[in-house]
């Protein structure tokens, strides 16, 4: 299978590197290169392209603005000198996000992701007892963060905090940001050990150190228990024999 692609970047050296790298990968067909996003629009309207190697910060029209204009969006690998666009890249479902200078090894890894995605047969995902796909096991689950799936043990999670459109998963040694919402994450977690206690908080019951005046203490953090979730929370405490 051939993957047709184009590269859009306002740095001549970056385009040269992409040209060189694509010649080393037999299944890539580099159809054209452009040093600005505007010139690529007509080409994309009249040609079928599977993949864009796309710089983000360009004059007149950025890579992200170009994607928002396109009605039919190819797969995208961002190529940029800036790491501050990672979240936007995630929201646009980019296959990968390459920081310049790009090594051939890293380039090849990103392209392999495209190849796998295009060759992947659409098969129904196996369903677990909770109704989810195989995003979780007996003692772990996977969470989407940036451009990867990160495996976490249930026992590692202290609490999960809502932050606008994102969730921050707090563990004993790190924090993980994800665009998955509370509903999706709750479906992955064992219901007897995790409980929503507030519109912005979900806690691991076995990590609670104390509860006082409807406030939960986990480590150095005090988490409020709101009226909306109070009954469910205290019922679970009673069920677990903690009172």
PDB file of C-alpha atoms in Angstrom:
ATOM      1  CA  UNK A   1       0.000   0.000   0.000  1.00  0.00           C
ATOM      2  CA  UNK A   2       1.255   3.445  -0.937  1.00  0.00           C
ATOM      3  CA  UNK A   3       0.570   6.419   1.315  1.00  0.00           C
ATOM      4  CA  UNK A   4       0.269   9.645  -0.660  1.00  0.00           C
ATOM      5  CA  UNK A   5       1.523  12.653   1.264  1.00  0.00           C
ATOM      6  CA  UNK A   6       2.526  16.287   1.000  1.00  0.00           C
ATOM      7  CA  UNK A   7       4.697  18.475   3.223  1.00  0.00           C
ATOM      8  CA  UNK A   8       3.888  22.056   4.181  1.00  0.00           C
ATOM      9  CA  UNK A   9       6.575  24.038   5.982  1.00  0.00           C
ATOM     10  CA  UNK A  10       7.968  27.560   5.652  1.00  0.00           C
ATOM     11  CA  UNK A  11      11.504  26.385   6.482  1.00  0.00           C
ATOM     12  CA  UNK A  12      13.396  25.159   3.375  1.00  0.00           C
ATOM     13  CA  UNK A  13      15.684  22.972   5.497  1.00  0.00           C
ATOM     14  CA  UNK A  14      12.690  21.241   7.089  1.00  0.00           C
ATOM     15  CA  UNK A  15      11.247  20.454   3.649  1.00  0.00           C
ATOM     16  CA  UNK A  16      14.615  19.127   2.507  1.00  0.00           C
ATOM     17  CA  UNK A  17      14.748  16.769   5.486  1.00  0.00           C
ATOM     18  CA  UNK A  18      11.223  15.487   4.850  1.00  0.00           C
ATOM     19  CA  UNK A  19      12.057  14.913   1.174  1.00  0.00           C
ATOM     20  CA  UNK A  20      15.152  12.950   2.163  1.00  0.00           C
ATOM     21  CA  UNK A  21      13.347  10.889   4.798  1.00  0.00           C
ATOM     22  CA  UNK A  22      10.388  10.016   2.559  1.00  0.00           C
ATOM     23  CA  UNK A  23      12.706   8.614  -0.138  1.00  0.00           C
ATOM     24  CA  UNK A  24      13.929   6.066   2.408  1.00  0.00           C
ATOM     25  CA  UNK A  25      10.441   4.714   3.113  1.00  0.00           C
ATOM     26  CA  UNK A  26       9.109   2.659   0.163  1.00  0.00           C
ATOM     27  CA  UNK A  27       5.417   3.021   0.964  1.00  0.00           C
ATOM     28  CA  UNK A  28       5.491   6.835   1.102  1.00  0.00           C
ATOM     29  CA  UNK A  29       4.686   8.799  -2.054  1.00  0.00           C
ATOM     30  CA  UNK A  30       5.600  12.456  -1.541  1.00  0.00           C
ATOM     31  CA  UNK A  31       3.419  14.183  -4.126  1.00  0.00           C
ATOM     32  CA  UNK A  32       4.409  17.800  -3.475  1.00  0.00           C
ATOM     33  CA  UNK A  33       5.910  20.249  -0.993  1.00  0.00           C
ATOM     34  CA  UNK A  34       4.774  23.773  -0.159  1.00  0.00           C
ATOM     35  CA  UNK A  35       6.486  26.584   1.732  1.00  0.00           C
ATOM     36  CA  UNK A  36       3.171  28.095   2.832  1.00  0.00           C
ATOM     37  CA  UNK A  37      -0.257  26.762   3.687  1.00  0.00           C
ATOM     38  CA  UNK A  38      -2.252  28.937   1.263  1.00  0.00           C
ATOM     39  CA  UNK A  39      -0.613  27.441  -1.830  1.00  0.00           C
ATOM     40  CA  UNK A  40      -1.491  23.929  -0.665  1.00  0.00           C
ATOM     41  CA  UNK A  41      -5.256  24.520  -0.605  1.00  0.00           C
ATOM     42  CA  UNK A  42      -5.885  24.192  -4.357  1.00  0.00           C
ATOM     43  CA  UNK A  43      -3.722  21.082  -4.489  1.00  0.00           C
ATOM     44  CA  UNK A  44      -5.680  19.485  -1.643  1.00  0.00           C
ATOM     45  CA  UNK A  45      -8.980  20.292  -3.367  1.00  0.00           C
ATOM     46  CA  UNK A  46      -7.991  18.520  -6.568  1.00  0.00           C
ATOM     47  CA  UNK A  47      -5.845  15.646  -5.285  1.00  0.00           C
ATOM     48  CA  UNK A  48      -6.393  12.759  -2.909  1.00  0.00           C
ATOM     49  CA  UNK A  49      -3.858  12.993  -0.103  1.00  0.00           C
ATOM     50  CA  UNK A  50      -3.610  10.482   2.735  1.00  0.00           C
ATOM     51  CA  UNK A  51      -1.158  12.321   4.951  1.00  0.00           C
ATOM     52  CA  UNK A  52       0.048  15.848   5.688  1.00  0.00           C
ATOM     53  CA  UNK A  53       3.427  16.651   7.185  1.00  0.00           C
ATOM     54  CA  UNK A  54       2.344  19.998   8.537  1.00  0.00           C
ATOM     55  CA  UNK A  55       4.198  22.827  10.226  1.00  0.00           C
ATOM     56  CA  UNK A  56       2.078  24.778  12.686  1.00  0.00           C
ATOM     57  CA  UNK A  57       3.500  28.279  13.014  1.00  0.00           C
ATOM     58  CA  UNK A  58       3.571  29.799   9.531  1.00  0.00           C
ATOM     59  CA  UNK A  59       2.897  33.317   8.265  1.00  0.00           C
ATOM     60  CA  UNK A  60      -0.525  34.251   6.841  1.00  0.00           C
ATOM     61  CA  UNK A  61      -2.126  30.855   7.557  1.00  0.00           C
ATOM     62  CA  UNK A  62      -1.029  28.484  10.308  1.00  0.00           C
ATOM     63  CA  UNK A  63      -1.186  24.718  10.044  1.00  0.00           C
ATOM     64  CA  UNK A  64      -4.049  24.583  12.537  1.00  0.00           C
ATOM     65  CA  UNK A  65      -6.003  27.226  10.604  1.00  0.00           C
ATOM     66  CA  UNK A  66      -5.483  25.211   7.417  1.00  0.00           C
ATOM     67  CA  UNK A  67      -6.944  22.092   9.029  1.00  0.00           C
ATOM     68  CA  UNK A  68      -9.958  24.056  10.207  1.00  0.00           C
ATOM     69  CA  UNK A  69     -10.575  25.218   6.625  1.00  0.00           C
ATOM     70  CA  UNK A  70     -10.354  21.797   4.988  1.00  0.00           C
ATOM     71  CA  UNK A  71     -13.648  19.936   4.635  1.00  0.00           C
ATOM     72  CA  UNK A  72     -11.899  16.620   4.005  1.00  0.00           C
ATOM     73  CA  UNK A  73      -8.994  16.256   6.397  1.00  0.00           C
ATOM     74  CA  UNK A  74      -6.115  13.854   5.673  1.00  0.00           C
ATOM     75  CA  UNK A  75      -4.184  12.255   8.490  1.00  0.00           C
ATOM     76  CA  UNK A  76      -1.720  14.707   9.987  1.00  0.00           C
ATOM     77  CA  UNK A  77       1.761  14.567  11.458  1.00  0.00           C
ATOM     78  CA  UNK A  78       2.680  17.953  12.884  1.00  0.00           C
ATOM     79  CA  UNK A  79       6.288  19.071  12.404  1.00  0.00           C
ATOM     80  CA  UNK A  80       7.118  22.054  14.582  1.00  0.00           C
ATOM     81  CA  UNK A  81       9.800  23.729  16.643  1.00  0.00           C
ATOM     82  CA  UNK A  82       7.325  24.458  19.444  1.00  0.00           C
ATOM     83  CA  UNK A  83       5.903  22.080  22.041  1.00  0.00           C
ATOM     84  CA  UNK A  84       3.182  24.500  23.179  1.00  0.00           C
ATOM     85  CA  UNK A  85       0.681  23.242  20.582  1.00  0.00           C
ATOM     86  CA  UNK A  86       0.514  19.663  21.859  1.00  0.00           C
ATOM     87  CA  UNK A  87      -3.002  19.969  23.309  1.00  0.00           C
ATOM     88  CA  UNK A  88      -4.368  21.559  20.107  1.00  0.00           C
ATOM     89  CA  UNK A  89      -2.751  18.784  18.122  1.00  0.00           C
ATOM     90  CA  UNK A  90      -4.481  16.241  20.318  1.00  0.00           C
ATOM     91  CA  UNK A  91      -7.849  17.944  19.810  1.00  0.00           C
ATOM     92  CA  UNK A  92      -7.342  17.799  16.032  1.00  0.00           C
ATOM     93  CA  UNK A  93      -6.615  14.051  16.245  1.00  0.00           C
ATOM     94  CA  UNK A  94      -3.111  14.347  14.809  1.00  0.00           C
ATOM     95  CA  UNK A  95      -1.354  11.010  14.413  1.00  0.00           C
ATOM     96  CA  UNK A  96       1.864  12.384  15.877  1.00  0.00           C
ATOM     97  CA  UNK A  97       3.647  15.568  16.873  1.00  0.00           C
ATOM     98  CA  UNK A  98       7.309  15.834  15.833  1.00  0.00           C
ATOM     99  CA  UNK A  99       9.590  18.431  17.382  1.00  0.00           C
ATOM    100  CA  UNK A 100      12.378  19.827  15.227  1.00  0.00           C
ATOM    101  CA  UNK A 101      15.122  18.876  14.631  1.00  0.00           C
ATOM    102  CA  UNK A 102      13.512  15.579  13.622  1.00  0.00           C
ATOM    103  CA  UNK A 103      15.595  12.422  13.611  1.00  0.00           C
ATOM    104  CA  UNK A 104      14.914   9.747  11.013  1.00  0.00           C
ATOM    105  CA  UNK A 105      14.141   7.234  13.765  1.00  0.00           C
ATOM    106  CA  UNK A 106      11.436   9.487  15.210  1.00  0.00           C
ATOM    107  CA  UNK A 107      10.107  10.284  11.726  1.00  0.00           C
ATOM    108  CA  UNK A 108       9.885   6.577  10.908  1.00  0.00           C
ATOM    109  CA  UNK A 109       8.035   5.875  14.156  1.00  0.00           C
ATOM    110  CA  UNK A 110       5.413   8.517  13.324  1.00  0.00           C
ATOM    111  CA  UNK A 111       4.961   7.227   9.770  1.00  0.00           C
ATOM    112  CA  UNK A 112       4.543   3.672  11.045  1.00  0.00           C
ATOM    113  CA  UNK A 113       1.618   4.911  13.147  1.00  0.00           C
ATOM    114  CA  UNK A 114      -0.022   6.210   9.972  1.00  0.00           C
ATOM    115  CA  UNK A 115       0.622   2.927   8.177  1.00  0.00           C
ATOM    116  CA  UNK A 116      -0.902   0.934  11.034  1.00  0.00           C
ATOM    117  CA  UNK A 117      -3.938   3.205  11.220  1.00  0.00           C
ATOM    118  CA  UNK A 118      -4.598   2.956   7.486  1.00  0.00           C
ATOM    119  CA  UNK A 119      -4.179  -0.820   7.458  1.00  0.00           C
ATOM    120  CA  UNK A 120      -6.124  -1.486  10.612  1.00  0.00           C
ATOM    121  CA  UNK A 121      -9.299  -3.391   9.910  1.00  0.00           C
ATOM    122  CA  UNK A 122     -12.387  -1.987  11.503  1.00  0.00           C
ATOM    123  CA  UNK A 123     -13.258  -4.766  13.895  1.00  0.00           C
ATOM    124  CA  UNK A 124     -15.568  -4.432  16.868  1.00  0.00           C
ATOM    125  CA  UNK A 125     -13.558  -3.989  20.029  1.00  0.00           C
ATOM    126  CA  UNK A 126     -13.838  -6.736  22.628  1.00  0.00           C
ATOM    127  CA  UNK A 127     -16.307  -5.799  25.317  1.00  0.00           C
ATOM    128  CA  UNK A 128     -15.650  -6.164  28.996  1.00  0.00           C
ATOM    129  CA  UNK A 129     -18.229  -6.814  31.677  1.00  0.00           C
ATOM    130  CA  UNK A 130     -18.558  -3.090  32.253  1.00  0.00           C
ATOM    131  CA  UNK A 131     -19.416  -2.493  28.604  1.00  0.00           C
ATOM    132  CA  UNK A 132     -16.092  -0.841  27.707  1.00  0.00           C
ATOM    133  CA  UNK A 133     -13.571  -1.846  25.083  1.00  0.00           C
ATOM    134  CA  UNK A 134     -10.307  -3.362  26.196  1.00  0.00           C
ATOM    135  CA  UNK A 135      -9.107  -0.099  27.715  1.00  0.00           C
ATOM    136  CA  UNK A 136      -8.829  -1.734  31.104  1.00  0.00           C
ATOM    137  CA  UNK A 137      -7.840  -4.980  32.802  1.00  0.00           C
ATOM    138  CA  UNK A 138      -8.228  -6.504  36.232  1.00  0.00           C
ATOM    139  CA  UNK A 139      -5.898  -4.008  37.902  1.00  0.00           C
ATOM    140  CA  UNK A 140      -5.166  -1.316  35.300  1.00  0.00           C
ATOM    141  CA  UNK A 141      -6.658   0.994  32.705  1.00  0.00           C
ATOM    142  CA  UNK A 142      -5.393   3.069  29.795  1.00  0.00           C
ATOM    143  CA  UNK A 143      -5.850   6.815  29.633  1.00  0.00           C
ATOM    144  CA  UNK A 144      -5.382   9.011  26.556  1.00  0.00           C
ATOM    145  CA  UNK A 145      -2.817  11.742  27.128  1.00  0.00           C
ATOM    146  CA  UNK A 146      -1.218  13.885  24.423  1.00  0.00           C
ATOM    147  CA  UNK A 147      -0.503  11.397  21.594  1.00  0.00           C
ATOM    148  CA  UNK A 148      -0.259   8.176  23.533  1.00  0.00           C
ATOM    149  CA  UNK A 149      -2.200   5.785  25.706  1.00  0.00           C
ATOM    150  CA  UNK A 150      -0.705   5.588  29.180  1.00  0.00           C
ATOM    151  CA  UNK A 151      -1.249   2.565  31.368  1.00  0.00           C
ATOM    152  CA  UNK A 152      -2.137   3.216  35.005  1.00  0.00           C
ATOM    153  CA  UNK A 153      -2.810   0.815  37.819  1.00  0.00           C
ATOM    154  CA  UNK A 154      -6.014   1.510  39.713  1.00  0.00           C
ATOM    155  CA  UNK A 155      -3.964   1.404  42.906  1.00  0.00           C
ATOM    156  CA  UNK A 156      -1.826   4.340  41.708  1.00  0.00           C
ATOM    157  CA  UNK A 157      -4.710   6.818  41.445  1.00  0.00           C
ATOM    158  CA  UNK A 158      -5.293   9.170  44.383  1.00  0.00           C
ATOM    159  CA  UNK A 159      -8.003  11.375  42.893  1.00  0.00           C
ATOM    160  CA  UNK A 160      -9.107  12.897  39.596  1.00  0.00           C
ATOM    161  CA  UNK A 161      -9.714  16.616  39.226  1.00  0.00           C
ATOM    162  CA  UNK A 162     -11.840  18.318  36.590  1.00  0.00           C
ATOM    163  CA  UNK A 163     -10.162  21.309  34.956  1.00  0.00           C
ATOM    164  CA  UNK A 164     -12.495  22.807  32.359  1.00  0.00           C
ATOM    165  CA  UNK A 165     -12.400  20.557  29.280  1.00  0.00           C
ATOM    166  CA  UNK A 166      -9.680  18.370  30.794  1.00  0.00           C
ATOM    167  CA  UNK A 167      -9.168  15.953  33.650  1.00  0.00           C
ATOM    168  CA  UNK A 168      -6.032  15.845  35.793  1.00  0.00           C
ATOM    169  CA  UNK A 169      -5.330  12.398  37.209  1.00  0.00           C
ATOM    170  CA  UNK A 170      -3.284  12.676  40.395  1.00  0.00           C
ATOM    171  CA  UNK A 171      -1.092   9.760  41.454  1.00  0.00           C
ATOM    172  CA  UNK A 172       1.490   9.553  44.208  1.00  0.00           C
ATOM    173  CA  UNK A 173       4.339  10.501  41.852  1.00  0.00           C
ATOM    174  CA  UNK A 174       2.859  12.244  38.794  1.00  0.00           C
ATOM    175  CA  UNK A 175      -0.058  14.104  37.226  1.00  0.00           C
ATOM    176  CA  UNK A 176      -1.604  13.086  33.909  1.00  0.00           C
ATOM    177  CA  UNK A 177      -3.818  15.381  31.836  1.00  0.00           C
ATOM    178  CA  UNK A 178      -6.446  13.885  29.549  1.00  0.00           C
ATOM    179  CA  UNK A 179      -9.318  15.085  27.372  1.00  0.00           C
ATOM    180  CA  UNK A 180     -11.470  12.127  28.429  1.00  0.00           C
ATOM    181  CA  UNK A 181     -14.448  13.244  30.465  1.00  0.00           C
ATOM    182  CA  UNK A 182     -15.579  12.022  33.880  1.00  0.00           C
ATOM    183  CA  UNK A 183     -18.203   9.719  32.394  1.00  0.00           C
ATOM    184  CA  UNK A 184     -15.707   7.832  30.219  1.00  0.00           C
ATOM    185  CA  UNK A 185     -13.150   7.521  33.014  1.00  0.00           C
ATOM    186  CA  UNK A 186     -15.764   6.404  35.553  1.00  0.00           C
ATOM    187  CA  UNK A 187     -16.766   3.584  33.209  1.00  0.00           C
ATOM    188  CA  UNK A 188     -13.189   2.276  33.371  1.00  0.00           C
ATOM    189  CA  UNK A 189     -12.794   2.427  37.155  1.00  0.00           C
ATOM    190  CA  UNK A 190     -13.989  -0.199  39.681  1.00  0.00           C
ATOM    191  CA  UNK A 191     -17.152   1.363  41.087  1.00  0.00           C
ATOM    192  CA  UNK A 192     -16.613   0.037  44.601  1.00  0.00           C
ATOM    193  CA  UNK A 193     -13.304   1.823  45.027  1.00  0.00           C
ATOM    194  CA  UNK A 194     -13.851   5.098  43.174  1.00  0.00           C
ATOM    195  CA  UNK A 195     -16.539   7.662  43.830  1.00  0.00           C
ATOM    196  CA  UNK A 196     -17.525  11.029  42.399  1.00  0.00           C
ATOM    197  CA  UNK A 197     -17.820  13.419  45.347  1.00  0.00           C
ATOM    198  CA  UNK A 198     -18.085  16.737  43.530  1.00  0.00           C
ATOM    199  CA  UNK A 199     -18.663  17.961  39.984  1.00  0.00           C
ATOM    200  CA  UNK A 200     -14.894  18.528  39.824  1.00  0.00           C
ATOM    201  CA  UNK A 201     -13.571  15.582  41.860  1.00  0.00           C
ATOM    202  CA  UNK A 202     -13.534  11.814  41.840  1.00  0.00           C
ATOM    203  CA  UNK A 203     -11.608  10.047  44.626  1.00  0.00           C
ATOM    204  CA  UNK A 204     -10.086   6.646  45.314  1.00  0.00           C
ATOM    205  CA  UNK A 205     -11.825   5.429  48.452  1.00  0.00           C
ATOM    206  CA  UNK A 206      -8.792   3.543  49.786  1.00  0.00           C
ATOM    207  CA  UNK A 207      -6.646   6.706  49.608  1.00  0.00           C
ATOM    208  CA  UNK A 208      -8.885   8.741  51.928  1.00  0.00           C
ATOM    209  CA  UNK A 209      -7.049   9.623  55.142  1.00  0.00           C
ATOM    210  CA  UNK A 210      -9.932  11.318  56.933  1.00  0.00           C
ATOM    211  CA  UNK A 211     -13.279  13.050  56.389  1.00  0.00           C
ATOM    212  CA  UNK A 212     -14.261  16.120  58.359  1.00  0.00           C
ATOM    213  CA  UNK A 213     -17.117  18.557  57.747  1.00  0.00           C
ATOM    214  CA  UNK A 214     -17.738  17.117  54.285  1.00  0.00           C
ATOM    215  CA  UNK A 215     -14.124  17.533  53.287  1.00  0.00           C
ATOM    216  CA  UNK A 216     -11.909  14.609  52.294  1.00  0.00           C
ATOM    217  CA  UNK A 217      -8.198  14.638  53.018  1.00  0.00           C
ATOM    218  CA  UNK A 218      -5.916  12.805  50.602  1.00  0.00           C
ATOM    219  CA  UNK A 219      -2.265  13.647  51.163  1.00  0.00           C
ATOM    220  CA  UNK A 220      -2.035  17.419  51.430  1.00  0.00           C
ATOM    221  CA  UNK A 221      -5.225  17.992  49.447  1.00  0.00           C
ATOM    222  CA  UNK A 222      -8.657  18.795  50.886  1.00  0.00           C
ATOM    223  CA  UNK A 223     -11.483  17.786  48.564  1.00  0.00           C
ATOM    224  CA  UNK A 224     -15.064  19.011  49.091  1.00  0.00           C
ATOM    225  CA  UNK A 225     -18.049  16.656  49.142  1.00  0.00           C
ATOM    226  CA  UNK A 226     -20.946  18.488  47.490  1.00  0.00           C
ATOM    227  CA  UNK A 227     -24.605  18.015  48.378  1.00  0.00           C
ATOM    228  CA  UNK A 228     -25.297  16.446  44.971  1.00  0.00           C
ATOM    229  CA  UNK A 229     -22.901  13.550  45.598  1.00  0.00           C
ATOM    230  CA  UNK A 230     -23.061  13.296  49.386  1.00  0.00           C
ATOM    231  CA  UNK A 231     -25.584  10.444  49.662  1.00  0.00           C
ATOM    232  CA  UNK A 232     -23.832   8.222  47.113  1.00  0.00           C
ATOM    233  CA  UNK A 233     -20.475   8.843  48.777  1.00  0.00           C
ATOM    234  CA  UNK A 234     -21.615   8.065  52.333  1.00  0.00           C
ATOM    235  CA  UNK A 235     -23.621   5.056  51.149  1.00  0.00           C
ATOM    236  CA  UNK A 236     -20.434   3.672  49.595  1.00  0.00           C
ATOM    237  CA  UNK A 237     -18.515   4.290  52.799  1.00  0.00           C
ATOM    238  CA  UNK A 238     -21.154   2.315  54.703  1.00  0.00           C
ATOM    239  CA  UNK A 239     -21.121  -0.438  52.094  1.00  0.00           C
ATOM    240  CA  UNK A 240     -17.369  -0.757  52.449  1.00  0.00           C
ATOM    241  CA  UNK A 241     -17.751  -1.025  56.216  1.00  0.00           C
ATOM    242  CA  UNK A 242     -15.781   2.119  56.908  1.00  0.00           C
ATOM    243  CA  UNK A 243     -18.296   3.444  59.444  1.00  0.00           C
TER     244      UNK A 243
END
